[in-house]
Amino acid sequence: MDDTPDEYAWMLHARCRGVTPAEFFPSDGTGVESAQRVCDGCPVRLECLEYALTHRIEHGVWGGASERERRRILRRRRDMTPAPTDPIAPSRAVRAVRDAPVERTPIATDPVKVTNETVRSPGV
């Protein structure tokens, strides 16, 4: 009888099952590549990666992604996710528009240069 909770059932089908855990916590780039080769073609690769992202696992290779790759994925997801609605704090889009540099058009400051041709009243 299998008492594995559904949340972890995918682990039973992982290619890395039975492999020494140390292989997935390498200290160099060569070790990362070796672990990623084990992940290639794994039927539960996406579930494994999502598990590591959801639980913010910082170390090791999960779902074929190194620690650095998972940080990039999380950053991209964070940047694509709209900020929660807060009636006080402006949204990212509002801040982007508000904080964007503004091109200023020079204004004629010499009143002598303003003529009737440049200032017309409506209907004239």
PDB file of C-alpha atoms in Angstrom:
ATOM      1  CA  MET A   1       0.000   0.000   0.000  1.00  0.00           C
ATOM      2  CA  ASP A   2       1.340   3.440  -1.002  1.00  0.00           C
ATOM      3  CA  ASP A   3       0.866   6.230   1.555  1.00  0.00           C
ATOM      4  CA  THR A   4       2.459   8.942  -0.594  1.00  0.00           C
ATOM      5  CA  PRO A   5       0.396  12.166  -0.569  1.00  0.00           C
ATOM      6  CA  ASP A   6      -0.789  13.306  -4.010  1.00  0.00           C
ATOM      7  CA  GLU A   7       1.454  16.375  -3.794  1.00  0.00           C
ATOM      8  CA  TYR A   8       4.522  14.114  -3.908  1.00  0.00           C
ATOM      9  CA  ALA A   9       3.252  11.311  -6.155  1.00  0.00           C
ATOM     10  CA  TRP A  10       5.173  12.683  -9.142  1.00  0.00           C
ATOM     11  CA  MET A  11       8.432  11.913  -7.299  1.00  0.00           C
ATOM     12  CA  LEU A  12       7.777   8.184  -7.689  1.00  0.00           C
ATOM     13  CA  HIS A  13       8.194   8.566 -11.478  1.00  0.00           C
ATOM     14  CA  ALA A  14      11.339  10.725 -11.483  1.00  0.00           C
ATOM     15  CA  ARG A  15      14.428   9.533 -13.374  1.00  0.00           C
ATOM     16  CA  CYS A  16      16.610  10.670 -10.496  1.00  0.00           C
ATOM     17  CA  ARG A  17      14.966   8.279  -8.094  1.00  0.00           C
ATOM     18  CA  GLY A  18      17.702   6.059  -6.726  1.00  0.00           C
ATOM     19  CA  VAL A  19      20.497   8.395  -7.866  1.00  0.00           C
ATOM     20  CA  THR A  20      22.808   9.736  -5.184  1.00  0.00           C
ATOM     21  CA  PRO A  21      21.351  13.065  -3.970  1.00  0.00           C
ATOM     22  CA  ALA A  22      24.836  14.613  -3.945  1.00  0.00           C
ATOM     23  CA  GLU A  23      24.736  14.560  -7.762  1.00  0.00           C
ATOM     24  CA  PHE A  24      21.956  17.146  -7.687  1.00  0.00           C
ATOM     25  CA  PHE A  25      23.731  19.496  -5.288  1.00  0.00           C
ATOM     26  CA  PRO A  26      26.981  20.085  -7.204  1.00  0.00           C
ATOM     27  CA  SER A  27      29.606  22.635  -6.330  1.00  0.00           C
ATOM     28  CA  ASP A  28      30.606  23.438  -9.912  1.00  0.00           C
ATOM     29  CA  GLY A  29      29.218  23.904 -13.432  1.00  0.00           C
ATOM     30  CA  THR A  30      30.300  20.439 -14.566  1.00  0.00           C
ATOM     31  CA  GLY A  31      28.253  18.879 -11.780  1.00  0.00           C
ATOM     32  CA  VAL A  32      25.234  20.979 -12.807  1.00  0.00           C
ATOM     33  CA  GLU A  33      25.504  19.726 -16.386  1.00  0.00           C
ATOM     34  CA  SER A  34      25.744  16.131 -15.181  1.00  0.00           C
ATOM     35  CA  ALA A  35      22.591  16.542 -13.078  1.00  0.00           C
ATOM     36  CA  GLN A  36      20.788  18.237 -15.967  1.00  0.00           C
ATOM     37  CA  ARG A  37      21.559  15.231 -18.195  1.00  0.00           C
ATOM     38  CA  VAL A  38      19.721  13.009 -15.718  1.00  0.00           C
ATOM     39  CA  CYS A  39      16.753  15.405 -15.918  1.00  0.00           C
ATOM     40  CA  ASP A  40      16.681  15.317 -19.737  1.00  0.00           C
ATOM     41  CA  GLY A  41      13.737  13.213 -20.808  1.00  0.00           C
ATOM     42  CA  CYS A  42      12.386  12.826 -17.278  1.00  0.00           C
ATOM     43  CA  PRO A  43       8.592  12.356 -17.411  1.00  0.00           C
ATOM     44  CA  VAL A  44       8.051  14.581 -14.363  1.00  0.00           C
ATOM     45  CA  ARG A  45      10.594  17.303 -15.130  1.00  0.00           C
ATOM     46  CA  LEU A  46       8.014  20.104 -15.155  1.00  0.00           C
ATOM     47  CA  GLU A  47       6.418  18.958 -11.906  1.00  0.00           C
ATOM     48  CA  CYS A  48       9.850  18.836 -10.287  1.00  0.00           C
ATOM     49  CA  LEU A  49      10.745  22.333 -11.488  1.00  0.00           C
ATOM     50  CA  GLU A  50       7.395  23.729 -10.374  1.00  0.00           C
ATOM     51  CA  TYR A  51       7.823  22.093  -6.966  1.00  0.00           C
ATOM     52  CA  ALA A  52      11.206  23.801  -6.503  1.00  0.00           C
ATOM     53  CA  LEU A  53       9.822  27.169  -7.636  1.00  0.00           C
ATOM     54  CA  THR A  54       6.711  26.942  -5.467  1.00  0.00           C
ATOM     55  CA  HIS A  55       8.682  25.958  -2.375  1.00  0.00           C
ATOM     56  CA  ARG A  56      11.513  28.407  -3.154  1.00  0.00           C
ATOM     57  CA  ILE A  57      14.173  25.703  -2.983  1.00  0.00           C
ATOM     58  CA  GLU A  58      17.436  27.581  -3.352  1.00  0.00           C
ATOM     59  CA  HIS A  59      19.990  24.807  -3.734  1.00  0.00           C
ATOM     60  CA  GLY A  60      20.570  22.022  -6.219  1.00  0.00           C
ATOM     61  CA  VAL A  61      19.265  21.108  -9.643  1.00  0.00           C
ATOM     62  CA  TRP A  62      15.493  20.642  -9.821  1.00  0.00           C
ATOM     63  CA  GLY A  63      13.564  19.944 -12.996  1.00  0.00           C
ATOM     64  CA  GLY A  64      16.747  20.428 -14.998  1.00  0.00           C
ATOM     65  CA  ALA A  65      17.201  24.001 -13.744  1.00  0.00           C
ATOM     66  CA  SER A  66      20.174  25.223 -11.755  1.00  0.00           C
ATOM     67  CA  GLU A  67      19.867  27.600  -8.827  1.00  0.00           C
ATOM     68  CA  ARG A  68      20.617  30.576 -11.083  1.00  0.00           C
ATOM     69  CA  GLU A  69      18.114  29.467 -13.727  1.00  0.00           C
ATOM     70  CA  ARG A  70      15.360  29.113 -11.122  1.00  0.00           C
ATOM     71  CA  ARG A  71      16.077  32.612  -9.798  1.00  0.00           C
ATOM     72  CA  ARG A  72      15.705  33.953 -13.356  1.00  0.00           C
ATOM     73  CA  ILE A  73      12.412  32.107 -13.814  1.00  0.00           C
ATOM     74  CA  LEU A  74      11.064  33.510 -10.557  1.00  0.00           C
ATOM     75  CA  ARG A  75      12.174  37.036 -11.518  1.00  0.00           C
ATOM     76  CA  ARG A  76      10.460  36.771 -14.917  1.00  0.00           C
ATOM     77  CA  ARG A  77       7.286  35.490 -13.302  1.00  0.00           C
ATOM     78  CA  ARG A  78       7.353  38.282 -10.744  1.00  0.00           C
ATOM     79  CA  ASP A  79       7.849  40.907 -13.462  1.00  0.00           C
ATOM     80  CA  MET A  80       4.969  39.504 -15.532  1.00  0.00           C
ATOM     81  CA  THR A  81       2.531  39.212 -12.618  1.00  0.00           C
ATOM     82  CA  PRO A  82       0.448  42.313 -11.999  1.00  0.00           C
ATOM     83  CA  ALA A  83       0.949  43.872  -8.606  1.00  0.00           C
ATOM     84  CA  PRO A  84      -1.856  43.215  -6.133  1.00  0.00           C
ATOM     85  CA  THR A  85      -4.464  45.947  -6.097  1.00  0.00           C
ATOM     86  CA  ASP A  86      -3.717  48.453  -3.388  1.00  0.00           C
ATOM     87  CA  PRO A  87      -5.845  51.601  -3.387  1.00  0.00           C
ATOM     88  CA  ILE A  88      -3.017  53.636  -1.876  1.00  0.00           C
ATOM     89  CA  ALA A  89       0.066  52.412  -3.719  1.00  0.00           C
ATOM     90  CA  PRO A  90       0.245  53.265  -7.433  1.00  0.00           C
ATOM     91  CA  SER A  91       0.613  50.343  -9.807  1.00  0.00           C
ATOM     92  CA  ARG A  92       3.849  49.699 -11.698  1.00  0.00           C
ATOM     93  CA  ALA A  93       2.280  51.098 -14.857  1.00  0.00           C
ATOM     94  CA  VAL A  94       1.229  54.291 -13.076  1.00  0.00           C
ATOM     95  CA  ARG A  95       4.687  54.662 -11.519  1.00  0.00           C
ATOM     96  CA  ALA A  96       6.325  54.079 -14.918  1.00  0.00           C
ATOM     97  CA  VAL A  97       4.273  56.851 -16.500  1.00  0.00           C
ATOM     98  CA  ARG A  98       4.611  59.150 -13.496  1.00  0.00           C
ATOM     99  CA  ASP A  99       8.381  58.679 -13.232  1.00  0.00           C
ATOM    100  CA  ALA A 100       9.138  58.733 -16.978  1.00  0.00           C
ATOM    101  CA  PRO A 101      11.286  61.616 -18.205  1.00  0.00           C
ATOM    102  CA  VAL A 102       9.220  64.364 -19.779  1.00  0.00           C
ATOM    103  CA  GLU A 103      10.285  66.269 -22.875  1.00  0.00           C
ATOM    104  CA  ARG A 104       9.678  69.941 -22.321  1.00  0.00           C
ATOM    105  CA  THR A 105       8.867  72.204 -25.259  1.00  0.00           C
ATOM    106  CA  PRO A 106      10.495  75.599 -24.974  1.00  0.00           C
ATOM    107  CA  ILE A 107       8.000  78.406 -24.403  1.00  0.00           C
ATOM    108  CA  ALA A 108       8.428  81.907 -25.792  1.00  0.00           C
ATOM    109  CA  THR A 109       9.084  84.057 -22.755  1.00  0.00           C
ATOM    110  CA  ASP A 110       9.520  87.380 -24.538  1.00  0.00           C
ATOM    111  CA  PRO A 111       6.036  89.017 -24.634  1.00  0.00           C
ATOM    112  CA  VAL A 112       7.179  91.448 -27.328  1.00  0.00           C
ATOM    113  CA  LYS A 113       7.497  88.582 -29.833  1.00  0.00           C
ATOM    114  CA  VAL A 114       3.889  87.515 -29.354  1.00  0.00           C
ATOM    115  CA  THR A 115       1.817  89.077 -32.135  1.00  0.00           C
ATOM    116  CA  ASN A 116      -1.802  89.055 -33.186  1.00  0.00           C
ATOM    117  CA  GLU A 117      -0.905  86.343 -35.681  1.00  0.00           C
ATOM    118  CA  THR A 118       0.176  83.982 -32.905  1.00  0.00           C
ATOM    119  CA  VAL A 119      -2.668  84.792 -30.536  1.00  0.00           C
ATOM    120  CA  ARG A 120      -6.134  84.569 -32.067  1.00  0.00           C
ATOM    121  CA  SER A 121      -9.415  84.663 -30.324  1.00  0.00           C
ATOM    122  CA  PRO A 122     -12.037  82.031 -31.207  1.00  0.00           C
ATOM    123  CA  GLY A 123     -14.158  82.824 -34.227  1.00  0.00           C
ATOM    124  CA  VAL A 124     -11.660  85.224 -35.847  1.00  0.00           C
TER     125      VAL A 124
END
